[in-house]
Coordinates of C-alpha atoms in Angstrom, one line a residue:
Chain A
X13 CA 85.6 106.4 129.3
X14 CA 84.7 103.1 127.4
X15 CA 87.5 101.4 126.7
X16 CA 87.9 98.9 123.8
X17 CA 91.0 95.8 122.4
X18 CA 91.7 96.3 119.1
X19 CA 94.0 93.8 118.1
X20 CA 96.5 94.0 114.6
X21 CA 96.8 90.3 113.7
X22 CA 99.8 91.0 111.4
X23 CA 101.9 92.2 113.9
X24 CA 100.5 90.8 117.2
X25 CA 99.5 93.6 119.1
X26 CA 96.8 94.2 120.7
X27 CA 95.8 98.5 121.9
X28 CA 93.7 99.1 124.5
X29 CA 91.9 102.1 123.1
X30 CA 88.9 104.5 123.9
X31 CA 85.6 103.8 122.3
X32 CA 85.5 106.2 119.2
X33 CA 89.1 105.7 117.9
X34 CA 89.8 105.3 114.3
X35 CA 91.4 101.9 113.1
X36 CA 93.9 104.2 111.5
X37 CA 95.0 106.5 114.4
X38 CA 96.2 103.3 116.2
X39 CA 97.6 101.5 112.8
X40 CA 99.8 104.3 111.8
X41 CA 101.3 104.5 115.6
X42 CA 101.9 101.0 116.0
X43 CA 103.5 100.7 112.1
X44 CA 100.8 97.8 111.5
X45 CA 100.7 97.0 107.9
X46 CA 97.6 98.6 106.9
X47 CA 98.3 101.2 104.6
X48 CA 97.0 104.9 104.2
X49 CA 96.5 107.2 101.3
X50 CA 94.1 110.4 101.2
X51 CA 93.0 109.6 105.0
X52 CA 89.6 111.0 103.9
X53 CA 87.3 108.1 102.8
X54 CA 88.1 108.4 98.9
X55 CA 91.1 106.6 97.6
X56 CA 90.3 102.9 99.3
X57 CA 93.9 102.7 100.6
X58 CA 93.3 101.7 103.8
X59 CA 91.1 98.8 102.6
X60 CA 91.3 96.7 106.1
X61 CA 89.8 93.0 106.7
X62 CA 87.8 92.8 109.7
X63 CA 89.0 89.4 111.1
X64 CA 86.2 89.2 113.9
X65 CA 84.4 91.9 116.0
X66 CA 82.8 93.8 113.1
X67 CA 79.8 94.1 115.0
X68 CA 81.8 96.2 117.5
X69 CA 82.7 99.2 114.3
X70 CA 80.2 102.0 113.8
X71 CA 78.1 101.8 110.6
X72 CA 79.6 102.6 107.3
X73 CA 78.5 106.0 106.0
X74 CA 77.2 106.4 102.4
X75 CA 80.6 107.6 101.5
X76 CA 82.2 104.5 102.9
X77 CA 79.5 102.3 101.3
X78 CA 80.4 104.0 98.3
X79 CA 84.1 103.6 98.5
X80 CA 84.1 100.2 99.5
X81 CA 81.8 99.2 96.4
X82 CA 83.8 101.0 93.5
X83 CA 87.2 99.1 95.6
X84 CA 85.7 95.8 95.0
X85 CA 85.5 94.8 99.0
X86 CA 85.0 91.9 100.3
X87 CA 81.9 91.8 102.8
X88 CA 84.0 92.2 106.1
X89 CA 86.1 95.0 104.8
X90 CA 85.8 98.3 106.2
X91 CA 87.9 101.7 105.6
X92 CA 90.5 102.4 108.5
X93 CA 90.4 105.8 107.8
X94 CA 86.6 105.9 108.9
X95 CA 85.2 103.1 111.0
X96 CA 85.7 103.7 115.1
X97 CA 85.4 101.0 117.3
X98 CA 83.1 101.4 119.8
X99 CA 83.6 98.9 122.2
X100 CA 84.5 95.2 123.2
X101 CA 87.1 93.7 120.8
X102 CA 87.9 93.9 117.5
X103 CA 90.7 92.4 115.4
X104 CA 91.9 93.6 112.1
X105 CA 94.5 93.0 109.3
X106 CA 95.5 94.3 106.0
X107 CA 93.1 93.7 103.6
Chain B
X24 CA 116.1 130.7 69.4
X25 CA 117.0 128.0 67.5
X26 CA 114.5 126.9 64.7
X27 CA 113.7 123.7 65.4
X28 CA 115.1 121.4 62.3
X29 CA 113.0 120.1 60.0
X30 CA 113.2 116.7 59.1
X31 CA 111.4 113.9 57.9
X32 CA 111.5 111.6 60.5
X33 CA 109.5 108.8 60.7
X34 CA 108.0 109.9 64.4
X35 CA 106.4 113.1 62.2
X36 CA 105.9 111.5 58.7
X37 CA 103.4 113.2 57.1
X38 CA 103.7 115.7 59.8
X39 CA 102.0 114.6 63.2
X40 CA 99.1 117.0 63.1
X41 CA 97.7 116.3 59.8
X42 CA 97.8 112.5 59.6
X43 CA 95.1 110.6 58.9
X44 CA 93.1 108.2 60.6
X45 CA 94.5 104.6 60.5
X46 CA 92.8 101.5 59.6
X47 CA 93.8 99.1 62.1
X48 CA 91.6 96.1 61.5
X49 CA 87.8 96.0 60.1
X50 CA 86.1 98.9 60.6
X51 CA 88.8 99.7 63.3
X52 CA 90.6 102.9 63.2
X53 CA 93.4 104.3 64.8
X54 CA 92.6 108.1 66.2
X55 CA 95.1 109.0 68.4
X56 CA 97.7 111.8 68.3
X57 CA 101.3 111.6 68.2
X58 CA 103.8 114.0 70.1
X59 CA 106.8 113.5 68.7
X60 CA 109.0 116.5 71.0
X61 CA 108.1 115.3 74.5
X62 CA 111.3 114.7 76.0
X63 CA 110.1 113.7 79.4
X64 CA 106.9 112.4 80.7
X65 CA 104.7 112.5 84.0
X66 CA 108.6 113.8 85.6
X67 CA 109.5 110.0 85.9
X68 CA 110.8 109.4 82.5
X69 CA 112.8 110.2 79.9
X70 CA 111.2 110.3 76.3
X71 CA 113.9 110.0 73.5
X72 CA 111.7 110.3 70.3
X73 CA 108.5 111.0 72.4
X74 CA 105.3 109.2 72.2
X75 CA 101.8 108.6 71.4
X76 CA 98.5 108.7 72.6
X77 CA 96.5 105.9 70.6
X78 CA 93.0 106.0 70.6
X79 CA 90.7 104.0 68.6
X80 CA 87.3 103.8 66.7
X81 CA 85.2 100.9 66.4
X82 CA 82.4 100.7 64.2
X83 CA 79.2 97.9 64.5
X84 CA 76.2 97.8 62.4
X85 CA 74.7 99.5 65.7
X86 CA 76.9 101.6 67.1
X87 CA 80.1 103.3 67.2
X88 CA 83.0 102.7 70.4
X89 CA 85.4 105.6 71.2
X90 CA 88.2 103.4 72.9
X91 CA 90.3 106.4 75.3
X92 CA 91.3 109.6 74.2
X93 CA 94.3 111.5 74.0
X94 CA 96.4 114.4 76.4
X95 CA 94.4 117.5 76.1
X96 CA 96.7 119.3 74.4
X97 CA 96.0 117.0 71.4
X98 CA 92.1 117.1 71.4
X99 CA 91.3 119.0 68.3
X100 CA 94.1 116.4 66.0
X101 CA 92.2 113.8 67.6
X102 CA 88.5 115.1 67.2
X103 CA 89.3 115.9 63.3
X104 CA 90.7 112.3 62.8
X105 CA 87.2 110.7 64.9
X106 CA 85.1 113.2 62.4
X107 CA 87.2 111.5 59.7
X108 CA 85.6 108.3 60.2
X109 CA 82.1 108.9 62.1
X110 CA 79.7 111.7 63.1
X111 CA 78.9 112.5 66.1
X112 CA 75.2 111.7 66.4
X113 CA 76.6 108.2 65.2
X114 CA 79.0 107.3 68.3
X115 CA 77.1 105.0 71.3
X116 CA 80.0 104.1 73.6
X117 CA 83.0 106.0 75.7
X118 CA 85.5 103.4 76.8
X119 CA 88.2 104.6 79.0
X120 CA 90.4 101.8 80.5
X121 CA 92.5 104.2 82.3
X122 CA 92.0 107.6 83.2
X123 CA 95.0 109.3 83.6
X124 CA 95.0 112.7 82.1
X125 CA 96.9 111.1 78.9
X126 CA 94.3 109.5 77.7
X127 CA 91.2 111.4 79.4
X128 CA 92.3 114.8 78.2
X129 CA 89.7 115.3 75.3
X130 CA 87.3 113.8 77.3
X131 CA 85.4 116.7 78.7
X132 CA 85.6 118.2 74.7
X133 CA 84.3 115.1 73.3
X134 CA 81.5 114.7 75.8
X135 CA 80.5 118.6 75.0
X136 CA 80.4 117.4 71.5
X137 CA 78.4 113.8 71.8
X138 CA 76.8 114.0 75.6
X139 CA 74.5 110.9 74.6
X140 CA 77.6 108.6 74.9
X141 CA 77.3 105.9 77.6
X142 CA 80.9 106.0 79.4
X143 CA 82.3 102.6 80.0
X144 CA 84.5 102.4 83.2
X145 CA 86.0 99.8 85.8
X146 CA 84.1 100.4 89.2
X147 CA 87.6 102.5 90.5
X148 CA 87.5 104.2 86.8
X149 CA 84.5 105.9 88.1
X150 CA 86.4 107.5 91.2
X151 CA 88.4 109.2 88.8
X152 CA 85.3 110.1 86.0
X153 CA 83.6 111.9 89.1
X154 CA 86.7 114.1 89.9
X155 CA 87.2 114.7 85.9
X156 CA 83.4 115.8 85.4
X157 CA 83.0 117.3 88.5
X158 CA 79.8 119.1 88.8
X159 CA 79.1 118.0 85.3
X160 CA 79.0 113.9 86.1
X161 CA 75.4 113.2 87.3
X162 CA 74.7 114.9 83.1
X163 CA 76.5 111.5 81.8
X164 CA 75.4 107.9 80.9
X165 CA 77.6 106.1 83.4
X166 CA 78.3 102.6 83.1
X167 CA 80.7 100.3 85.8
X168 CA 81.7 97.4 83.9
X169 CA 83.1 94.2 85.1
X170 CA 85.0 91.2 83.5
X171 CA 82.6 89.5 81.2
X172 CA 80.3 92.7 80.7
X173 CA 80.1 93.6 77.2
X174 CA 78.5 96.2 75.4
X175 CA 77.3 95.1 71.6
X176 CA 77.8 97.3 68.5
X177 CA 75.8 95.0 66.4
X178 CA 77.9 92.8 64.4
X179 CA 80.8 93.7 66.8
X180 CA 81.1 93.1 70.2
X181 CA 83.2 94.7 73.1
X182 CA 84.1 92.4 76.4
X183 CA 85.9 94.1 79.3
X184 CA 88.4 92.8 82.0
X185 CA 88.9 94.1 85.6
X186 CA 92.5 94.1 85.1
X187 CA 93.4 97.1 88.4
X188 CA 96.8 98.0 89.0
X189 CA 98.6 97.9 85.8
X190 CA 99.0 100.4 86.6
X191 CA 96.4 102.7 88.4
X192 CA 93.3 101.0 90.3
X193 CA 91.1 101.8 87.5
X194 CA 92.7 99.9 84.8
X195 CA 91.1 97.4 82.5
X196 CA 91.4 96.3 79.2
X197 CA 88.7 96.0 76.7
X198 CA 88.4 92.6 74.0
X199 CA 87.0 93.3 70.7
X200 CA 86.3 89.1 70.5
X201 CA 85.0 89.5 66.8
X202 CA 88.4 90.5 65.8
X203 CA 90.5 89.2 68.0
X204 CA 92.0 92.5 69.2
X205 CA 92.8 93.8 72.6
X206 CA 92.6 97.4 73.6
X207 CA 95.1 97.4 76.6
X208 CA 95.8 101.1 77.4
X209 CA 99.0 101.3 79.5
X210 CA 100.0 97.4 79.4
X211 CA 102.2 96.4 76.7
X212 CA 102.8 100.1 75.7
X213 CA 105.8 102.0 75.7
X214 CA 106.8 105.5 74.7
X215 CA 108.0 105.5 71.1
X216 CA 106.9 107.7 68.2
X217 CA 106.4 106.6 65.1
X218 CA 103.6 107.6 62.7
X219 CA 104.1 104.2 61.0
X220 CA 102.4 102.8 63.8
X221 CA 102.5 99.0 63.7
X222 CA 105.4 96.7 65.5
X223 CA 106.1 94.9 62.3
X224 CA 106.7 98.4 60.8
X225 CA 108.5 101.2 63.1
X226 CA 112.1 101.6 64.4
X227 CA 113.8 99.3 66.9
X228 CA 111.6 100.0 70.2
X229 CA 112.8 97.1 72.2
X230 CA 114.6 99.5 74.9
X231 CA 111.8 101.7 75.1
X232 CA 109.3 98.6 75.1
X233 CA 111.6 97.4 78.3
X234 CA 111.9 100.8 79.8
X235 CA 108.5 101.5 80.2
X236 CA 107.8 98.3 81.9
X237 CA 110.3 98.9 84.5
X238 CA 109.2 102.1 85.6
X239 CA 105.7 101.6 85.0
X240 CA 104.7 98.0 85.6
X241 CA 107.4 96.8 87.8
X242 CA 105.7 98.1 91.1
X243 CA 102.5 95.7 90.4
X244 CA 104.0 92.6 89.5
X245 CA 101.9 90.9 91.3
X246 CA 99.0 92.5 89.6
X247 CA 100.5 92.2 85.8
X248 CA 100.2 88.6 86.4
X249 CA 96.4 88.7 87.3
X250 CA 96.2 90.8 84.1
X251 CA 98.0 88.0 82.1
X252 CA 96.1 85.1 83.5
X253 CA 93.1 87.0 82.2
X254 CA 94.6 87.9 78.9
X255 CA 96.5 84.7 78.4
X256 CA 93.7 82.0 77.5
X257 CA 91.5 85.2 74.9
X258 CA 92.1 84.4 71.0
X259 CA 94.2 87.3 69.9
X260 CA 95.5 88.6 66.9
X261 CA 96.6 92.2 68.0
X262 CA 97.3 93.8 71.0
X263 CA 96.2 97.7 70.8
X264 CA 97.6 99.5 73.8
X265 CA 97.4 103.3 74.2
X266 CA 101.3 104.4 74.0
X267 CA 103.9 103.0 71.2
X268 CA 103.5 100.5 68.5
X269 CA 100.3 98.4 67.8
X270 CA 101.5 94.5 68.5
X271 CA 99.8 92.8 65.3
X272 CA 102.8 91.1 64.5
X273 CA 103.7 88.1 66.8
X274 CA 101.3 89.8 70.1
X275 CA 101.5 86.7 71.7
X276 CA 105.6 87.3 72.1
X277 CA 104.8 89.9 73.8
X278 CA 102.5 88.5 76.6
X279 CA 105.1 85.9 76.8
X280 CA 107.8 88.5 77.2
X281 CA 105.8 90.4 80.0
X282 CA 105.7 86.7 81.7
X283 CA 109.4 86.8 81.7
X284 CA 109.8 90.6 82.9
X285 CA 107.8 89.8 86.1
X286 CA 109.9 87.3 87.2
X287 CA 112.4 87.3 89.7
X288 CA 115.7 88.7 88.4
X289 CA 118.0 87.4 91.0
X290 CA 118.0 82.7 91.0
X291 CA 116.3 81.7 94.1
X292 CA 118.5 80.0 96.9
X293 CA 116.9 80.3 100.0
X294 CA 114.2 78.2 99.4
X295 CA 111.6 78.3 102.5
X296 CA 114.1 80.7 104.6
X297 CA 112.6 84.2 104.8
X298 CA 115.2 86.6 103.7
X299 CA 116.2 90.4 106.1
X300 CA 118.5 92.5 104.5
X301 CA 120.3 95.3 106.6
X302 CA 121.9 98.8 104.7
X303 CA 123.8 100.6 106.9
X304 CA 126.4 103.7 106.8
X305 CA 128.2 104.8 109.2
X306 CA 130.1 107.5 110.4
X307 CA 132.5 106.8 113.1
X308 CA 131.6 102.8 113.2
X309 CA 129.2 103.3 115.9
X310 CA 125.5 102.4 113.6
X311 CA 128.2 99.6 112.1
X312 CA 129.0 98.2 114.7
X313 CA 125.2 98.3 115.9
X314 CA 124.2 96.7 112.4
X315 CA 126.4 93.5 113.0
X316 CA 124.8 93.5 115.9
X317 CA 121.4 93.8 114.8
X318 CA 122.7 90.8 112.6
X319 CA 123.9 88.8 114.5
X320 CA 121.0 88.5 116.4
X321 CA 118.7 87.9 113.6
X322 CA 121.0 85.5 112.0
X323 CA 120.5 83.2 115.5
X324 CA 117.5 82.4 113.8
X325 CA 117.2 79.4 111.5
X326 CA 114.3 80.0 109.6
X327 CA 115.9 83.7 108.3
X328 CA 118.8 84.7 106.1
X329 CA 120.6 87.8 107.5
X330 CA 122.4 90.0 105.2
X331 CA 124.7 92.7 105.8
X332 CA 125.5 95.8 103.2
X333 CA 127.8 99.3 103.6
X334 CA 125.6 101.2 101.9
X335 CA 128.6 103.9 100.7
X336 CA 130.4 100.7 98.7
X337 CA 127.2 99.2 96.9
X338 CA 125.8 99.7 93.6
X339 CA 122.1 100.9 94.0
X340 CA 120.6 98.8 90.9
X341 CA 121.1 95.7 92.2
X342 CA 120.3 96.0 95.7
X343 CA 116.7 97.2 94.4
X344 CA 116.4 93.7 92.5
X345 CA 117.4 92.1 96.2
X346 CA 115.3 94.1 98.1
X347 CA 112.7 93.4 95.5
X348 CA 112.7 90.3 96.8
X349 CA 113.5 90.3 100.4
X350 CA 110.5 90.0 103.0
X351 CA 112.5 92.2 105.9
X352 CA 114.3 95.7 105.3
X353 CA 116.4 97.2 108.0
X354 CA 118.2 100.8 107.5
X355 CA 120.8 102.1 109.5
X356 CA 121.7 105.9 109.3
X357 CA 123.6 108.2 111.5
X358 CA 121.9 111.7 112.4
X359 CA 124.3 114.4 110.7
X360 CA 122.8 117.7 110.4
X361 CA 119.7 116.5 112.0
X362 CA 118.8 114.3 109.1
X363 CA 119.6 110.4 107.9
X364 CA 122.5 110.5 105.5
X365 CA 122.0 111.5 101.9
X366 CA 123.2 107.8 100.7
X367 CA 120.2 105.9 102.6
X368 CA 118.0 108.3 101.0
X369 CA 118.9 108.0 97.9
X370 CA 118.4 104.3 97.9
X371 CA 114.6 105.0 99.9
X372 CA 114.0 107.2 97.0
X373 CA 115.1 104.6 94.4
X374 CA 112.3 102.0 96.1
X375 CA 109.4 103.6 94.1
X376 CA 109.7 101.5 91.3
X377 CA 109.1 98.2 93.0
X378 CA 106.1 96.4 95.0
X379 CA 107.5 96.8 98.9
X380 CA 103.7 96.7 100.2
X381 CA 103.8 94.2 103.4
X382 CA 107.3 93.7 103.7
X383 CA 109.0 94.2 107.3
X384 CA 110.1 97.2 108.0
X385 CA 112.6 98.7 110.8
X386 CA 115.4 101.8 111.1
X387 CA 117.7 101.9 113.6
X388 CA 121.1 104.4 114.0
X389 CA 123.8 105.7 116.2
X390 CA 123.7 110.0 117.1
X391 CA 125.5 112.8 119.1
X392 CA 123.2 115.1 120.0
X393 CA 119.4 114.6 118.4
X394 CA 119.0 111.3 116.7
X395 CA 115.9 111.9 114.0
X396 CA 117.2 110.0 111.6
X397 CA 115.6 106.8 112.7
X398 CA 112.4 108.0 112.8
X399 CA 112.1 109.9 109.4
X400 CA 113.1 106.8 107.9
X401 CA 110.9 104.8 110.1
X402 CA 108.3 107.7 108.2
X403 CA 109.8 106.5 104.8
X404 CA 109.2 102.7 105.1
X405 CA 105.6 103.7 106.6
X406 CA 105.2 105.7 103.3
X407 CA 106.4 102.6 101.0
X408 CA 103.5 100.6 102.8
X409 CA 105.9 98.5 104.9
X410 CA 104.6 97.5 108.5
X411 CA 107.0 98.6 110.9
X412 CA 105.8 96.9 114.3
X413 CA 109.9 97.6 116.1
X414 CA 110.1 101.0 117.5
X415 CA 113.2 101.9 115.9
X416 CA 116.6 101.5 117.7
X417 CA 118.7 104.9 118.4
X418 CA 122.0 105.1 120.5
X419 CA 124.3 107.5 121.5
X420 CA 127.6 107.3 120.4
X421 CA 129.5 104.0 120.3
X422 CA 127.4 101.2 121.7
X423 CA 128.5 99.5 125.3
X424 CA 128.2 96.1 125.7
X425 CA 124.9 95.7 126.9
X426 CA 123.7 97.9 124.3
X427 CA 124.9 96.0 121.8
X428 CA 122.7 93.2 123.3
X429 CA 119.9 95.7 123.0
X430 CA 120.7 95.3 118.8
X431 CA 120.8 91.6 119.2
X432 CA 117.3 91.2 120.8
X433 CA 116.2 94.2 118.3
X434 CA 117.2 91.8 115.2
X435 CA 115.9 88.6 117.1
X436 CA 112.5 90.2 117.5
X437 CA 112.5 91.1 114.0
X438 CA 113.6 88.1 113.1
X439 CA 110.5 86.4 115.2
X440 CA 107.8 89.0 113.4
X441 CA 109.2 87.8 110.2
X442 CA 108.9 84.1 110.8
X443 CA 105.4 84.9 112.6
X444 CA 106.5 83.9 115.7
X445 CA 106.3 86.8 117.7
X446 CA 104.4 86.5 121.3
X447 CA 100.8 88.5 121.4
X448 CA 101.8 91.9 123.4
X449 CA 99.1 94.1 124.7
X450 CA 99.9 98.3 125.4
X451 CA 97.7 101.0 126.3
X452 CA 96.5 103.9 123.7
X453 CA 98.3 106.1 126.4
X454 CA 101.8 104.6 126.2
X455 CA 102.3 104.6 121.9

């Protein structure tokens, strides 16, 4: 299986994890400090800066897109609760 | 059943229900509802003469603003005091600066009523407007506004300010600039009942004034003083929020007041030294002895000041102001009855009304047969938005020697996350 690094900046570790993970599976495990609310793509909780490797993340969905408009993102902010990393390396901290 | 006393008290004078609208300022009228026998409100707290729900009406040569509504419950005292001042077919604009179902609850009545009204919300206010119309929301006018957007009623003009947090996400506060009044909904409110409405008028409702803002505002400081840097520099006259007296005397005392309440409460000593608190209780001495341990080993570090508190001889209240301001939390429970002990819990529990998003998290504990406790708080901390990178620490029984070590390199690698000097580690998905 395709592996990817995901690396949490705020805490300094870095996962070795199969391509399709969600940022938050791994987050919640490793007690990183991005945060999670309805875990379903609604509330913006889990608002998560995308420090380098976005290009690496699956597309936003229109409900992301959505989400991360009304939540005021910045550019390279993605939901945790929805974006999968699909390979090569990607590093991430709270937004 | 008792009959309820009747009394003319100044929460109810002219009895609550029938009460008139209110001229606030020009062409500005108070609308709201008063509810003078709530005793306790949203569960979290206590009510002694009850509140109010204000809600206003602005009129322009051109149009006519709704500012919020009332609790449902409410809805047809409030819709007879709006008819009091303006038709239906007259009103242009819906501004809802919060949405909690205290000020949204004639919303869905009014809307049946005047369905041409363009709804002015922040762009989070929207989240909510879509699960309060439902199926209904693609029938409205909606309109996301931002700070500076302003929405003109003629000769009278409404400016709006992104102010999130204080306190839901889709909070904001709306500037009528012609008059110099500010519509803030939640901030600067407070629940106090009294139909004579204005500060320089009602009973003494400093407490209650002080009251709400620690259980309401306290857990977004951070974000209260975003609000007031947008608030502070607007020419004001009156502040109009949505629960307790109207501010038109002296409104600018009370911004200032607000500047004082989100400061720290405790003098600050430790100047650049990052602060790690540890709570412990213990049972037979065993999690003790592991917290001076953990201690100790923190304390090795320069850059951190270590503290150390029995959580069975503290006063709760003012360990919330220190952890209010610490950057590291560390709990240490005992597993009795397959739980963490009621005492930790209770200070967990009492967390909720401050900001501990980002702060350092980590449990540790001594056990005899099963040793949960650490990670259900470990489960807590997570849920208060700490990061909790340590894998908490469990031993069984009284800690040897080299396990005590263990605690000392457990409150050194704490110490090193919280002074951002922890070495890059790498694991496997498989391993977590």
């Amino acid at each position: 299986m395709a592996q990817a690094k995901l690396t949490f900046a705020d805490v300094s570790l870095t996962v070795n994890v199969p391509a399709g993970t969600r940022i938050i599976e791994i987050s919640e495990k490793i007690g990183a400090g991005i945060t999670y609310g309805c875990r379903e793509g609604e509330c913006g909780t889990c608002l998560t800066r995308i420090v380098s490797g976005a290009e690496n993340l699956t597309e936003p969905s229109a409900l992301e897109q959505r989400v991360l408009k009304e939540n005021l993102a910045a550019r390279n902010d993605r939901l945790a609760c929805q974006c999968q990393v699909l390979g090569g390396e990607v590093t991430v901290r709270p937004a | 059943m008792t009959p309820r006393a009747t009394l003319d008290l100044p929460q109810m004078a002219g009895a609550a229900d029938a009460m008139q609208p209110v001229p606030v300022a020009d062409r500005v009228h108070w609308v709201g509802a008063l509810d003078p026998d709530l005793r306790n409100f949203d569960i979290i707290l206590r009510t002694a003469n009850g509140t109010s729900y204000n809600a206003y009406v602005v009129r322009g040569s051109t149009g006519v603003a709704v500012i919020d509504t009332v609790k449902q419950e409410f809805t047809e005292p409030f819709l007879k005091r709006l008819e009091a001042v303006a038709r239906y077919d007259e009103l242009t604009t819906l501004v809802l600066n919060h949405l909690e179902p205290d000020h949204t609850g004639a919303v869905p009545e009014l809307l049946r009523r005047a369905p041409h009204l363009e709804i002015c919300v922040s762009p989070r206010g929207v989240q909510v407007l879509r699960a309060l119309l439902k199926d209904r929301f693609d029938d409205y006018a909606v309109r996301i506004v931002r700070t500076g957007d302003t929405v003109s009623l003629g000769d009278q003009t409404l400016r709006f300010l992104t102010t999130p947090y204080v306190h839901w996400p889709d909070t904001q506060c709306t500037h009528l600039q012609d008059q110099r009044l500010l519509f803030t909904c939640d901030l600067f409110g407070c629940h106090f009942c009294d139909a004579r409405l204005f500060n320089d008028r009602v009973g003494d409702f400093r407490f209650s004034f002080e009251y709400y803002f620690e259980h309401i505002m306290r857990p977004f400081k951070a974000y209260v003083v975003a609000a007031l840097d947008l608030i502070e520099p607007l020419d004001i006259a009156m502040i109009a929020p949505s629960h307790g007296p109207i501010l038109r005397a002296h409104p600018r005392q009370y911004i200032t007041h607000y500047r004082r309440l989100v400061k720290s409460r405790l003098a600050s000593e430790v100047g650049d030294q990052k602060t790690l608190l540890i709570f412990y209780v213990s049972a037979y001495g065993a999690t003790s002895m592991m917290a001076g341990a953990i201690y100790e080993g923190a304390a090795e570090n320069p850059d951190v000041r270590a503290s150390l508190f029995d959580l069975q001889i503290g006063e709760f209240t003012p360990f919330v102001d220190l952890i209010e301001e610490a950057d590291a939390l560390v709990f240490g429970s005992p597993t009795i009855n397959g739980d963490a002990v009621k005492t930790v819990w209770d200070l967990l529990a009492g967390l909720v009304d401050i900001d501990t998003k980002g702060k350092l998290g980590a449990a540790f504990g001594s056990y005899g047969w099963t040793g949960e406790a650490v990670q259900m708080v470990e489960g807590r901390l997570q849920g208060l938005k700490m990061r909790v990178p340590e894998k908490g620490l469990k031993i069984k029984l009284h800690p040897t020697d080299a396990e005590l070590e263990d605690c000392r390199d457990f409150g050194r690698r704490l110490a090193a996350h919280l002074t951002g000097r922890m070495q890059p580690r790498e694991v496997d998905f498989a391993d977590l």
